[in-house]
Amino acid sequence: MKKLTLSILLLVFLMSCKTQQISLGLSEQKFTREHHYATRMELSVYRTVYLDNQTTEFYYFKDSKLYKMNHGFTPYGATKPQPTR
């Protein structure tokens, strides 16, 4: 009985944990509000690129909507990744 109660409590706890969901189409405003540690790497007429300093992943926005995510690329001789084109 004790194990069953503990298992149920653990299940309820795990189901109640909130995870951050990032999906294509996410607004840039919501992204910057939830990822205040992200650094803007590029700002142009065509797109805005943010680098998540915790995961080293790049997030690409066009018309204030997320359209691409990746880890960029590291040019030969460089130590840090760069956003893709």
Short mmCIF file of C-alpha atoms in Angstrom, two decimals:
data_model
loop_
_atom_site.label_atom_id
_atom_site.label_comp_id
_atom_site.label_asym_id
_atom_site.label_seq_id
_atom_site.Cartn_x
_atom_site.Cartn_y
_atom_site.Cartn_z
CA MET A 1 0.00 0.00 0.00
CA LYS A 2 2.86 2.33 0.86
CA LYS A 3 4.52 1.75 -2.51
CA LEU A 4 1.26 2.34 -4.37
CA THR A 5 0.70 5.67 -2.60
CA LEU A 6 4.27 6.75 -3.26
CA SER A 7 3.97 5.76 -6.93
CA ILE A 8 0.74 7.73 -7.34
CA LEU A 9 2.25 10.81 -5.68
CA LEU A 10 5.31 10.58 -7.88
CA LEU A 11 3.16 10.25 -10.99
CA VAL A 12 1.06 13.29 -10.04
CA PHE A 13 4.21 15.32 -9.35
CA LEU A 14 5.80 14.40 -12.68
CA MET A 15 2.65 15.21 -14.61
CA SER A 16 2.34 18.61 -12.94
CA CYS A 17 5.85 19.77 -13.91
CA LYS A 18 5.66 22.46 -16.55
CA THR A 19 8.08 22.21 -19.45
CA GLN A 20 8.81 24.97 -21.92
CA GLN A 21 7.44 24.11 -25.32
CA ILE A 22 9.15 25.73 -28.27
CA SER A 23 7.53 25.09 -31.61
CA LEU A 24 7.56 26.65 -35.04
CA GLY A 25 5.20 29.61 -35.24
CA LEU A 26 6.01 30.80 -31.69
CA SER A 27 5.88 34.60 -31.50
CA GLU A 28 9.14 36.46 -30.99
CA GLN A 29 7.60 38.43 -28.12
CA LYS A 30 6.68 35.26 -26.21
CA PHE A 31 10.10 33.75 -26.91
CA THR A 32 11.98 36.77 -25.54
CA ARG A 33 9.71 36.89 -22.48
CA GLU A 34 10.38 33.22 -21.63
CA HIS A 35 14.05 33.15 -22.72
CA HIS A 36 15.42 36.36 -21.24
CA TYR A 37 18.92 34.80 -21.28
CA ALA A 38 18.90 34.45 -25.10
CA THR A 39 21.20 36.84 -26.96
CA ARG A 40 20.21 38.52 -30.22
CA MET A 41 22.91 37.55 -32.72
CA GLU A 42 21.52 39.06 -35.91
CA LEU A 43 18.92 41.66 -36.78
CA SER A 44 18.15 42.37 -40.42
CA VAL A 45 15.24 43.18 -42.70
CA TYR A 46 14.86 39.48 -43.48
CA ARG A 47 15.21 37.80 -40.08
CA THR A 48 16.16 38.00 -36.42
CA VAL A 49 18.39 35.33 -34.87
CA TYR A 50 18.73 34.57 -31.16
CA LEU A 51 21.30 32.33 -29.47
CA ASP A 52 20.13 30.40 -26.42
CA ASN A 53 23.17 30.54 -24.14
CA GLN A 54 22.05 27.50 -22.15
CA THR A 55 21.58 25.07 -25.05
CA THR A 56 23.74 26.80 -27.70
CA GLU A 57 20.83 26.56 -30.13
CA PHE A 58 19.92 29.26 -32.64
CA TYR A 59 16.32 30.44 -33.12
CA TYR A 60 15.36 32.17 -36.38
CA PHE A 61 12.40 34.56 -36.63
CA LYS A 62 10.81 36.01 -39.75
CA ASP A 63 7.87 38.43 -39.46
CA SER A 64 8.06 37.90 -35.65
CA LYS A 65 7.35 34.16 -35.97
CA LEU A 66 9.78 31.30 -35.28
CA TYR A 67 10.51 29.48 -38.53
CA LYS A 68 13.74 27.56 -37.89
CA MET A 69 15.88 26.15 -35.03
CA ASN A 70 19.34 24.60 -35.26
CA HIS A 71 22.82 24.52 -33.72
CA GLY A 72 24.38 26.64 -36.47
CA PHE A 73 27.78 25.76 -37.87
CA THR A 74 31.36 26.33 -36.74
CA PRO A 75 33.60 27.75 -39.49
CA TYR A 76 37.07 26.31 -39.86
CA GLY A 77 39.36 27.85 -37.24
CA ALA A 78 36.51 29.41 -35.23
CA THR A 79 35.71 28.51 -31.65
CA LYS A 80 32.06 29.53 -31.55
CA PRO A 81 29.17 28.46 -33.80
CA GLN A 82 27.57 30.88 -36.24
CA PRO A 83 23.96 31.00 -37.45
CA THR A 84 23.26 29.34 -40.79
CA ARG A 85 22.15 31.32 -43.79
#
